[in-house]
CSV table of C-alpha atoms in Angstrom, one decimal:
chain,number,residue,atom,x,y,z
B,1,MET,CA,28.8,-5.8,4.3
B,2,ARG,CA,27.8,-7.8,7.3
B,3,GLY,CA,29.4,-11.3,7.6
B,4,LEU,CA,27.4,-14.4,8.3
B,5,ARG,CA,27.0,-15.5,11.9
B,6,PRO,CA,28.0,-19.1,12.9
B,7,GLY,CA,25.3,-21.5,11.7
B,8,GLU,CA,23.6,-18.9,9.5
B,9,PRO,CA,22.8,-20.2,6.0
B,10,ALA,CA,24.2,-18.2,3.1
B,11,ALA,CA,21.8,-15.9,1.3
B,12,THR,CA,20.4,-17.2,-2.0
B,13,GLY,CA,19.3,-15.2,-4.9
B,14,PRO,CA,15.9,-15.4,-6.5
B,15,THR,CA,15.2,-18.0,-9.2
B,16,ASP,CA,14.8,-17.0,-12.8
B,17,THR,CA,11.0,-17.1,-12.5
B,18,ALA,CA,11.0,-15.1,-9.3
B,19,ARG,CA,13.3,-12.6,-11.0
B,20,ARG,CA,10.9,-12.3,-13.9
B,21,ILE,CA,7.9,-11.9,-11.5
B,22,ILE,CA,9.7,-9.1,-9.6
B,23,ARG,CA,10.8,-7.2,-12.7
B,24,LEU,CA,7.3,-7.4,-14.3
B,25,ASN,CA,5.8,-6.3,-11.0
B,26,TYR,CA,8.1,-3.3,-11.1
B,27,GLY,CA,6.9,-2.4,-14.6
B,28,PHE,CA,3.2,-3.0,-13.8
B,29,GLN,CA,3.2,-0.9,-10.6
B,30,LEU,CA,5.2,1.9,-12.2
B,31,LEU,CA,3.1,2.2,-15.3
B,32,PHE,CA,-0.3,1.5,-13.8
B,33,ASN,CA,0.1,4.2,-11.2
B,34,LEU,CA,1.7,6.8,-13.4
B,35,LEU,CA,-1.2,9.2,-13.7
B,36,TRP,CA,0.3,12.1,-15.7
B,37,TRP,CA,-2.9,14.2,-15.1
B,38,MET,CA,-2.6,14.2,-11.3
B,39,PRO,CA,-0.9,17.7,-10.9
B,40,VAL,CA,-3.3,19.4,-13.4
B,41,PHE,CA,-6.7,17.6,-13.1
B,42,TYR,CA,-8.3,20.4,-11.1
B,43,ALA,CA,-7.2,23.1,-13.6
B,44,TYR,CA,-8.1,20.9,-16.5
B,45,GLN,CA,-11.7,20.4,-15.2
B,46,LYS,CA,-12.0,24.1,-14.5
B,47,ALA,CA,-11.0,24.8,-18.1
B,48,ALA,CA,-13.6,22.4,-19.3
B,49,GLY,CA,-16.3,24.4,-17.5
B,50,LEU,CA,-16.8,22.4,-14.3
B,51,SER,CA,-17.6,24.3,-11.1
B,52,ASP,CA,-15.8,23.7,-7.8
B,53,GLY,CA,-19.0,21.9,-6.5
B,54,GLN,CA,-19.0,19.6,-9.5
B,55,ILE,CA,-15.2,18.9,-9.2
B,56,PHE,CA,-15.2,18.0,-5.5
B,57,GLY,CA,-18.6,16.2,-5.8
B,58,ILE,CA,-16.9,13.9,-8.3
B,59,GLN,CA,-14.1,13.3,-5.8
B,60,SER,CA,-16.6,12.4,-3.1
B,61,ILE,CA,-18.3,9.9,-5.4
B,62,TYR,CA,-14.9,8.5,-6.3
B,63,TYR,CA,-14.0,7.7,-2.7
B,64,VAL,CA,-17.4,6.1,-2.0
B,65,ALA,CA,-17.2,4.1,-5.2
B,66,PHE,CA,-13.7,2.9,-4.4
B,67,CYS,CA,-14.9,1.5,-1.0
B,68,LEU,CA,-17.9,-0.2,-2.7
B,69,PHE,CA,-15.8,-1.7,-5.5
B,70,GLU,CA,-13.2,-3.1,-3.1
B,71,ILE,CA,-15.4,-6.0,-1.9
B,72,PRO,CA,-16.5,-7.5,-5.3
B,73,THR,CA,-13.1,-6.9,-6.9
B,74,GLY,CA,-11.3,-8.7,-4.1
B,75,LEU,CA,-13.7,-11.6,-4.4
B,76,ILE,CA,-13.2,-11.6,-8.2
B,77,ALA,CA,-9.4,-11.7,-7.7
B,78,ASP,CA,-9.8,-14.8,-5.5
B,79,ARG,CA,-12.1,-16.5,-8.0
B,80,ILE,CA,-10.6,-15.7,-11.4
B,81,GLY,CA,-7.0,-15.3,-10.1
B,82,ALA,CA,-4.9,-12.4,-9.3
B,83,ARG,CA,-3.1,-12.4,-12.6
B,84,ASN,CA,-6.3,-12.2,-14.6
B,85,CYS,CA,-7.5,-9.5,-12.2
B,86,LEU,CA,-4.4,-7.4,-12.9
B,87,ARG,CA,-5.1,-7.7,-16.6
B,88,ALA,CA,-8.7,-6.6,-16.2
B,89,GLY,CA,-7.6,-3.7,-14.0
B,90,ALA,CA,-5.1,-2.5,-16.7
B,91,VAL,CA,-7.8,-2.6,-19.4
B,92,VAL,CA,-10.2,-0.6,-17.3
B,93,MET,CA,-7.5,1.9,-16.4
B,94,THR,CA,-6.6,2.4,-20.0
B,95,ALA,CA,-10.2,3.1,-21.0
B,96,ALA,CA,-10.7,5.3,-17.9
B,97,ASN,CA,-7.9,7.6,-18.9
B,98,LEU,CA,-9.3,8.1,-22.4
B,99,ALA,CA,-12.8,9.1,-21.1
B,100,PRO,CA,-11.9,12.8,-20.6
B,101,VAL,CA,-10.4,12.9,-24.1
B,102,VAL,CA,-13.6,11.6,-25.6
B,103,SER,CA,-15.8,13.8,-23.5
B,104,ALA,CA,-14.4,16.7,-21.5
B,105,SER,CA,-17.6,17.3,-19.6
B,106,TYR,CA,-19.1,16.5,-16.2
B,107,THR,CA,-20.3,13.1,-17.4
B,108,GLY,CA,-17.0,12.4,-19.0
B,109,PHE,CA,-15.0,13.2,-15.9
B,110,LEU,CA,-17.5,11.3,-13.7
B,111,VAL,CA,-17.2,8.2,-15.8
B,112,HIS,CA,-13.4,8.7,-15.7
B,113,PHE,CA,-13.2,8.7,-12.0
B,114,LEU,CA,-15.7,5.8,-11.5
B,115,ALA,CA,-13.6,3.7,-13.9
B,116,ILE,CA,-10.4,4.8,-12.1
B,117,ALA,CA,-12.0,3.5,-8.9
B,118,ALA,CA,-12.9,0.2,-10.5
B,119,GLY,CA,-9.5,-0.2,-12.1
B,120,ARG,CA,-7.5,0.6,-8.9
B,121,SER,CA,-9.8,-1.6,-6.8
B,122,LEU,CA,-9.2,-4.5,-9.2
B,123,THR,CA,-5.5,-4.3,-8.6
B,124,SER,CA,-5.2,-3.0,-5.0
B,125,GLY,CA,-5.2,-6.5,-3.4
B,126,ALA,CA,-4.4,-8.6,-6.4
B,127,ALA,CA,-1.0,-7.1,-7.2
B,128,SER,CA,0.3,-7.7,-3.7
B,129,ALA,CA,-1.3,-11.1,-3.5
B,130,TYR,CA,0.3,-12.2,-6.8
B,131,LEU,CA,3.7,-11.0,-5.9
B,132,TYR,CA,3.6,-12.6,-2.5
B,133,ASP,CA,2.3,-15.9,-3.7
B,134,GLY,CA,4.5,-15.9,-6.8
B,135,LEU,CA,7.7,-15.5,-4.7
B,136,ARG,CA,6.4,-18.0,-2.2
B,137,ALA,CA,5.8,-20.6,-4.9
B,138,GLU,CA,9.4,-20.1,-6.0
B,139,LYS,CA,10.6,-20.5,-2.4
B,140,CYS,CA,11.9,-16.9,-2.6
B,141,ASP,CA,9.5,-15.2,-0.2
B,142,GLU,CA,12.4,-13.6,1.7
B,143,HIS,CA,12.7,-11.3,-1.3
B,144,TYR,CA,9.1,-10.0,-1.0
B,145,LEU,CA,9.8,-7.1,1.3
B,146,LYS,CA,12.5,-5.6,-0.9
B,147,ALA,CA,10.5,-6.2,-4.1
B,148,GLU,CA,7.4,-4.4,-2.6
B,149,GLY,CA,9.5,-1.5,-1.4
B,150,THR,CA,11.5,-1.1,-4.6
B,151,ALA,CA,8.3,-1.2,-6.7
B,152,ARG,CA,6.9,1.7,-4.7
B,153,ALA,CA,10.1,3.6,-4.9
B,154,LEU,CA,10.3,3.2,-8.7
B,155,GLY,CA,6.8,4.5,-9.0
B,156,LEU,CA,7.5,7.5,-6.9
B,157,ALA,CA,10.7,8.3,-8.8
B,158,ALA,CA,8.8,8.1,-12.1
B,159,LYS,CA,6.4,10.7,-10.8
B,160,VAL,CA,9.2,13.0,-9.8
B,161,VAL,CA,10.6,12.8,-13.3
B,162,CYS,CA,7.4,12.9,-15.3
B,163,TRP,CA,5.1,15.4,-13.4
B,164,PRO,CA,7.3,18.5,-14.2
B,165,LEU,CA,6.9,17.7,-17.9
B,166,VAL,CA,3.1,17.9,-17.9
B,167,GLY,CA,2.8,21.7,-18.2
B,168,PRO,CA,5.1,22.0,-21.3
B,169,LEU,CA,3.4,18.9,-22.9
B,170,MET,CA,0.0,20.5,-22.5
B,171,THR,CA,1.1,23.5,-24.6
B,172,VAL,CA,1.8,21.0,-27.4
B,173,ALA,CA,-1.4,18.9,-26.9
B,174,HIS,CA,-4.0,20.0,-24.3
B,175,ALA,CA,-5.1,16.4,-23.8
B,176,ALA,CA,-1.5,15.1,-23.4
B,177,PRO,CA,-1.8,14.2,-19.7
B,178,TYR,CA,-4.7,11.9,-20.3
B,179,LEU,CA,-3.3,10.4,-23.5
B,180,LEU,CA,0.0,9.7,-21.7
B,181,SER,CA,-1.8,8.2,-18.8
B,182,ALA,CA,-3.7,5.9,-21.1
B,183,ALA,CA,-0.4,4.9,-22.8
B,184,SER,CA,1.1,4.1,-19.4
B,185,ALA,CA,-1.9,2.0,-18.4
B,186,ALA,CA,-1.6,0.1,-21.7
B,187,GLY,CA,2.1,-0.6,-20.9
B,188,SER,CA,1.0,-2.0,-17.5
B,189,LEU,CA,-1.4,-4.3,-19.4
B,190,ALA,CA,1.6,-5.6,-21.4
B,191,CYS,CA,3.4,-6.4,-18.1
B,192,ALA,CA,0.3,-8.2,-16.7
B,193,VAL,CA,0.0,-10.3,-19.9
B,194,ALA,CA,3.7,-11.3,-19.6
B,195,LEU,CA,3.3,-12.4,-15.9
B,196,PRO,CA,4.0,-16.2,-15.6
B,197,ARG,CA,1.4,-18.7,-14.5
B,198,LEU,CA,2.1,-19.8,-11.0
B,199,ALA,CA,2.6,-23.4,-10.2
B,200,GLY,CA,-0.3,-25.0,-8.4
B,201,ALA,CA,-2.6,-22.0,-8.8
B,202,GLY,CA,-5.9,-22.5,-10.6
B,203,GLY,CA,-6.3,-20.2,-13.5
B,204,GLY,CA,-2.7,-19.4,-13.6
B,205,THR,CA,-2.7,-17.1,-10.7
B,206,GLY,CA,-1.6,-16.5,-7.2
B,207,GLY,CA,-3.5,-15.2,-4.3
B,208,GLY,CA,-6.8,-16.9,-5.0
B,209,LYS,CA,-8.5,-20.2,-5.6
B,210,GLY,CA,-8.9,-19.5,-9.3
B,211,LYS,CA,-11.0,-20.9,-12.0
B,212,ALA,CA,-10.4,-24.5,-10.9
B,213,ALA,CA,-12.2,-23.8,-7.6
B,214,GLY,CA,-15.1,-22.2,-9.6
B,215,ARG,CA,-15.5,-25.3,-11.7
B,216,ALA,CA,-15.3,-27.5,-8.6
B,217,ASN,CA,-18.3,-25.7,-7.3
B,218,GLY,CA,-20.3,-26.4,-10.4
B,219,GLY,CA,-19.9,-23.0,-11.8
B,220,ARG,CA,-22.0,-21.4,-9.0
B,221,GLY,CA,-20.0,-18.1,-9.1
B,222,GLY,CA,-22.4,-16.1,-7.0
B,223,GLY,CA,-22.4,-18.7,-4.2
B,224,ALA,CA,-18.6,-18.9,-4.4
B,225,PHE,CA,-18.3,-15.1,-4.0
B,226,LEU,CA,-20.5,-15.2,-0.9
B,227,ARG,CA,-18.5,-18.1,0.5
B,228,ASP,CA,-15.2,-16.2,0.0
B,229,ALA,CA,-16.7,-13.1,1.6
B,230,GLY,CA,-17.9,-15.1,4.5
B,231,SER,CA,-14.5,-16.9,4.7
B,232,ALA,CA,-12.7,-13.5,4.8
B,233,LEU,CA,-14.9,-12.1,7.5
B,234,ARG,CA,-14.6,-15.3,9.6
B,235,CYS,CA,-10.8,-15.2,9.2
B,236,VAL,CA,-10.6,-11.6,10.5
B,237,ALA,CA,-13.1,-12.4,13.4
B,238,SER,CA,-11.2,-15.5,14.4
B,239,SER,CA,-7.7,-14.1,14.2
B,240,PRO,CA,-7.1,-11.3,16.7
B,241,TRP,CA,-3.6,-11.0,15.3
B,242,LEU,CA,-4.7,-10.3,11.8
B,243,ALA,CA,-7.3,-7.8,13.0
B,244,LEU,CA,-4.7,-6.0,15.1
B,245,VAL,CA,-2.2,-5.8,12.3
B,246,MET,CA,-4.8,-4.3,10.1
B,247,VAL,CA,-5.8,-1.8,12.8
B,248,GLN,CA,-2.2,-0.8,13.3
B,249,GLY,CA,-1.9,0.0,9.6
B,250,VAL,CA,-4.8,2.4,9.8
B,251,ALA,CA,-2.6,5.0,11.6
B,252,ILE,CA,0.0,4.9,8.8
B,253,PHE,CA,-2.5,5.1,6.0
B,254,THR,CA,-4.7,7.9,7.5
B,255,LEU,CA,-1.8,10.1,8.7
B,256,SER,CA,0.0,9.8,5.3
B,257,ARG,CA,-3.1,10.5,3.2
B,258,ILE,CA,-4.4,13.3,5.4
B,259,CYS,CA,-1.0,15.1,5.4
B,260,GLN,CA,0.0,14.5,1.8
B,261,VAL,CA,-3.4,15.2,0.3
B,262,ASN,CA,-5.5,17.3,2.6
B,263,LEU,CA,-3.0,19.2,4.9
B,264,PHE,CA,0.0,19.6,2.6
B,265,GLN,CA,-1.0,23.0,1.1
B,266,PRO,CA,-2.7,24.4,4.3
B,267,ILE,CA,0.5,23.6,6.3
B,268,LEU,CA,2.7,25.3,3.7
B,269,LEU,CA,0.5,28.4,3.4
B,270,ASP,CA,0.2,28.7,7.1
B,271,HIS,CA,4.0,29.0,7.3
B,272,GLY,CA,4.2,31.6,4.5
B,273,ILE,CA,5.4,29.2,1.8
B,274,GLY,CA,3.7,30.3,-1.5
B,275,GLU,CA,2.0,28.1,-4.1
B,276,ALA,CA,4.9,28.6,-6.5
B,277,SER,CA,7.1,26.5,-4.2
B,278,HIS,CA,4.6,23.7,-3.5
B,279,GLY,CA,5.7,21.6,-6.5
B,280,GLY,CA,9.3,21.7,-5.4
B,281,VAL,CA,8.4,20.7,-1.8
B,282,MET,CA,6.2,17.8,-3.1
B,283,ALA,CA,9.1,16.6,-5.3
B,284,ALA,CA,11.5,16.6,-2.4
B,285,MET,CA,9.0,14.7,-0.3
B,286,THR,CA,8.5,12.2,-3.1
B,287,VAL,CA,12.2,11.6,-3.4
B,288,ALA,CA,12.5,11.0,0.4
B,289,GLU,CA,9.6,8.6,0.3
B,290,ALA,CA,11.0,6.8,-2.7
B,291,VAL,CA,14.5,6.3,-1.1
B,292,ALA,CA,13.0,5.0,2.1
B,293,SER,CA,10.6,2.7,0.3
B,294,ALA,CA,13.5,1.1,-1.6
B,295,ARG,CA,15.5,0.5,1.6
B,296,PRO,CA,13.4,-1.0,4.4
B,297,GLN,CA,16.4,-3.2,5.2
B,298,TRP,CA,18.1,-0.1,6.7
B,299,LEU,CA,15.8,-0.6,9.7
B,300,SER,CA,17.6,-2.2,12.6
B,301,ARG,CA,17.2,-6.0,13.0
B,302,ARG,CA,17.2,-5.6,16.8
B,303,LEU,CA,13.4,-4.8,16.7
B,304,PRO,CA,10.7,-7.0,15.1
B,305,PRO,CA,8.7,-5.6,12.2
B,306,VAL,CA,5.6,-5.0,14.3
B,307,ALA,CA,7.5,-2.8,16.6
B,308,TRP,CA,9.0,-0.8,13.7
B,309,VAL,CA,5.5,-0.1,12.3
B,310,SER,CA,4.4,1.3,15.7
B,311,ILE,CA,7.6,3.4,16.0
B,312,LEU,CA,7.2,4.8,12.5
B,313,SER,CA,3.5,5.6,13.1
B,314,LEU,CA,4.5,7.5,16.2
B,315,ALA,CA,7.2,9.3,14.2
B,316,LEU,CA,4.6,10.4,11.7
B,317,ALA,CA,2.4,11.7,14.5
B,318,GLY,CA,5.3,13.4,16.2
B,319,THR,CA,6.4,15.1,13.0
B,320,LEU,CA,3.0,16.5,12.4
B,321,ALA,CA,2.9,17.9,16.0
B,322,ALA,CA,6.4,19.4,15.6
B,323,MET,CA,5.3,21.4,12.6
B,324,THR,CA,3.4,23.7,14.9
B,325,PHE,CA,6.7,25.1,16.2
B,326,GLY,CA,9.1,25.4,13.3
B,327,GLY,CA,9.5,28.1,10.6
B,328,PRO,CA,9.3,27.5,6.8
B,329,TRP,CA,12.6,25.6,6.4
B,330,ALA,CA,11.9,23.5,9.4
B,331,VAL,CA,8.5,22.6,8.1
B,332,VAL,CA,9.9,21.6,4.8
B,333,ALA,CA,12.5,19.4,6.5
B,334,LEU,CA,9.8,17.8,8.8
B,335,LEU,CA,7.6,17.1,5.7
B,336,CYS,CA,10.5,15.3,4.1
B,337,LEU,CA,11.1,13.3,7.3
B,338,PHE,CA,7.4,12.5,7.4
B,339,ALA,CA,7.6,11.2,3.8
B,340,ALA,CA,10.7,9.1,4.6
B,341,ALA,CA,8.9,7.5,7.6
B,342,THR,CA,6.0,6.7,5.4
B,343,GLY,CA,8.3,5.1,2.8
B,344,PHE,CA,9.8,2.8,5.4
B,345,ALA,CA,6.5,1.9,7.0
B,346,TYR,CA,4.4,0.9,4.0
B,347,PRO,CA,6.3,-2.2,2.7
B,348,VAL,CA,6.9,-3.5,6.3
B,349,GLN,CA,3.2,-3.1,7.1
B,350,ARG,CA,2.2,-4.8,3.9
B,351,LYS,CA,4.5,-7.8,4.7
B,352,LEU,CA,3.1,-8.0,8.2
B,353,VAL,CA,-0.5,-8.2,6.9
B,354,ASN,CA,0.4,-10.8,4.2
B,355,ASP,CA,2.2,-13.0,6.8
B,356,ALA,CA,-0.8,-12.8,9.1
B,357,ILE,CA,-3.2,-14.2,6.5
B,358,PRO,CA,-3.5,-18.0,6.7
B,359,ALA,CA,-2.3,-19.9,3.7
B,360,ASN,CA,-5.7,-21.1,2.5
B,361,ALA,CA,-7.6,-17.9,3.1
B,362,PRO,CA,-8.8,-15.6,0.2
B,363,ARG,CA,-5.8,-13.3,0.3
B,364,ALA,CA,-6.9,-10.7,-2.2
B,365,THR,CA,-10.3,-10.4,-0.5
B,366,LEU,CA,-8.6,-9.9,2.9
B,367,LEU,CA,-6.3,-7.2,1.5
B,368,SER,CA,-9.4,-5.5,0.1
B,369,VAL,CA,-11.0,-5.6,3.5
B,370,GLU,CA,-7.9,-3.9,4.9
B,371,SER,CA,-8.1,-1.2,2.2
B,372,ILE,CA,-11.8,-0.6,3.0
B,373,VAL,CA,-11.0,-0.1,6.7
B,374,ASP,CA,-8.2,2.3,5.8
B,375,ARG,CA,-10.3,4.4,3.5
B,376,ALA,CA,-13.3,4.4,5.8
B,377,VAL,CA,-11.3,5.8,8.6
B,378,CYS,CA,-9.6,8.2,6.2
B,379,ALA,CA,-13.0,9.5,5.1
B,380,LEU,CA,-14.1,10.2,8.7
B,381,ALA,CA,-10.8,11.9,9.3
B,382,ALA,CA,-11.3,14.1,6.2
B,383,ILE,CA,-14.6,15.3,7.7
B,384,ALA,CA,-12.8,16.2,10.9
B,385,VAL,CA,-10.0,18.0,9.0
B,386,GLY,CA,-12.6,20.1,7.2
B,387,ALA,CA,-14.2,21.1,10.5
B,388,TYR,CA,-10.8,22.0,12.1
B,389,LEU,CA,-9.6,24.1,9.1
B,390,SER,CA,-13.0,25.9,8.8
B,391,ALA,CA,-12.5,27.0,12.4
B,392,GLY,CA,-8.9,28.0,11.8
B,393,ARG,CA,-7.5,25.4,14.2
B,394,LEU,CA,-4.7,23.8,12.2
B,395,ASP,CA,-2.3,23.6,15.1
B,396,ALA,CA,-5.0,21.9,17.3
B,397,LEU,CA,-5.7,19.4,14.5
B,398,LEU,CA,-2.0,18.4,14.2
B,399,TRP,CA,-1.7,17.9,18.0
B,400,HIS,CA,-5.0,16.0,18.3
B,401,SER,CA,-3.9,13.8,15.4
B,402,ALA,CA,-0.7,13.0,17.2
B,403,LEU,CA,-2.5,12.2,20.5
B,404,ALA,CA,-5.1,10.0,18.8
B,405,THR,CA,-2.3,8.0,17.1
B,406,ALA,CA,-0.5,7.6,20.4
B,407,VAL,CA,-3.7,6.3,22.1
B,408,LEU,CA,-4.4,3.9,19.3
B,409,LEU,CA,-0.9,2.4,19.3
B,410,GLY,CA,-0.8,2.3,23.1
B,411,ALA,CA,-4.0,0.2,23.0
B,412,PHE,CA,-2.4,-2.0,20.3
B,413,GLN,CA,0.7,-2.7,22.4
B,414,LEU,CA,-1.5,-3.6,25.5
B,415,LEU,CA,-3.4,-6.1,23.4
B,416,LEU,CA,-0.2,-7.4,21.8
B,417,ARG,CA,1.3,-8.1,25.2
B,418,SER,CA,-1.8,-9.5,26.8
B,419,GLY,CA,-1.0,-13.0,25.7
B,420,VAL,CA,-4.3,-13.5,23.8
B,421,VAL,CA,-2.7,-12.5,20.5
B,422,GLY,CA,0.3,-14.8,21.0
B,423,ARG,CA,-2.0,-17.8,21.5
B,424,ASP,CA,-4.0,-16.9,18.5
B,425,ARG,CA,-0.9,-16.8,16.3
B,426,ALA,CA,0.3,-20.1,17.6
B,427,VAL,CA,-3.0,-21.7,16.7
B,428,ALA,CA,-2.9,-20.2,13.2
B,429,GLY,CA,0.7,-21.3,12.6
B,430,ILE,CA,2.0,-17.7,12.7
B,431,PRO,CA,4.9,-16.9,15.0
B,432,ALA,CA,4.4,-15.0,18.2
B,433,VAL,CA,6.2,-11.8,18.9
B,434,ASP,CA,5.5,-11.1,22.5
B,435,ALA,CA,7.6,-13.8,24.2
B,436,GLY,CA,10.7,-15.9,23.7
B,437,THR,CA,13.8,-15.2,21.7
B,438,TRP,CA,13.5,-13.5,18.4
B,439,ASP,CA,14.8,-15.7,15.5
B,440,PRO,CA,15.1,-13.6,12.3
B,441,THR,CA,15.0,-16.6,10.0
B,442,PRO,CA,11.8,-16.5,8.0
B,443,ALA,CA,9.2,-19.1,8.7
B,444,PRO,CA,8.8,-21.6,5.9
B,445,PRO,CA,5.6,-22.3,4.0
B,446,PRO,CA,3.7,-25.4,5.2
B,447,GLY,CA,5.5,-28.6,4.4
B,448,GLU,CA,8.8,-26.8,3.5
B,449,ASP,CA,12.2,-27.3,5.0
B,450,ALA,CA,13.4,-24.1,6.8
B,451,ASP,CA,17.0,-24.9,5.9
B,452,GLY,CA,16.2,-24.1,2.3
B,453,HIS,CA,15.6,-20.4,3.0
B,454,ASP,CA,17.7,-17.3,2.9
B,455,ALA,CA,18.3,-15.6,6.3
B,456,GLY,CA,19.2,-12.2,4.6
B,457,ASP,CA,18.4,-8.7,5.8
B,458,ALA,CA,15.1,-8.5,4.1
B,459,ALA,CA,13.9,-11.7,5.8
B,460,ARG,CA,14.6,-10.2,9.2
B,461,LEU,CA,12.2,-7.4,8.5
B,462,ALA,CA,9.6,-9.5,6.7
B,463,GLY,CA,7.3,-10.2,9.6
B,464,GLY,CA,7.9,-13.9,9.0
B,465,GLY,CA,10.6,-14.4,11.7
B,466,ARG,CA,9.8,-17.1,14.1
B,467,ARG,CA,10.4,-17.6,17.8
B,468,ARG,CA,12.5,-20.4,19.2
B,469,PRO,CA,10.3,-22.2,21.7
B,470,ARG,CA,11.1,-21.9,25.4
B,471,PRO,CA,12.2,-25.1,27.1
B,472,GLY,CA,9.2,-27.2,28.0
B,473,THR,CA,6.8,-25.6,25.5
């Protein structure tokens, strides 16, 4: 292990409450996202009599619904509290997974996916907001990065273990994938119910103003929702740093989704890898992503987190472009490298966004705004992917994706180094990253003594490092 440098405070472990929050978050994230039906839903719907047009029509409705639900559910999380929102999302997800069991028809599957969109949007910002604010309330925010990454890794590992069992289980009970998904969602509800009330958060939550704020406004919930929405949009408009961090994350989200969902099978088929091997390749990619997600601290401390996100985004783009040259084994290796880079990038990017959000801003709403931007760009990219594949231009698509990513990140770096972003972060109380000497110690919450914080490895990647001021500044 690395020894402490002179003057560096010793690392401290999480408190009992923080440890409880982390463990329950692991359980919630794993069980909530464990959709046993994912590998077989297409065949399941075909067996139920749905046509291809109906199946993919439902998918289109699902993505549109997800974007539409993100705004009200983020506002709800900031008003009733993230913990209550997690509970509501788990209840909706449990019911959603039972819909195809009750009615294996077009209507049943449409209701299923609409409810899935509602349940996932209820938790997409609230889960991260609760974990971030919960650890911050316990003065253990330096453990956030590892907790976020490990939760993602455990969820991916569970899919590797469980998905191969779906086929055999369906021979015993045809509806087993949906029944097991409902049972998993019910388990996530138990974890959400056990989450502790956070100190100083109305309604027993983190990441939102909570019920107390609603009562302070005389119960005018609709007006409060509009105020939170306006506050979130003003926050993004007035903070170039927050907006830039969100835009930087678009490259990661779009490239990872397009490759792992839309291009995965076309790439393998184009290189002569048959469908019988696709499940094994997906399992290998999932393992690579899970290992990397659990170990973001492996990234060098010599570069700040914002630089690592840009480098990893370029690595994703370069890996896609390199797939145009290699043979079957090379492509499989490149896909695993792609998955590993994705695993490293996601927790670091999420920490950067959380650190860029001002302390009193509606955190869950802003995280929902980020999710909407990501999915909107991904929807446009999916249209382009369809056009390229229809024209038989897969290699051109991979190269153009790499070039577009390089241009986006080049523009990001120019704006980052222009000086405007640094001034914005100073005004907002967020450390600058474009000047001065990098100090890896995490920035403390307002009114908190910095000497009480751990300067461990996770903190150095947490996006909360601060700069020592230059003489005379």
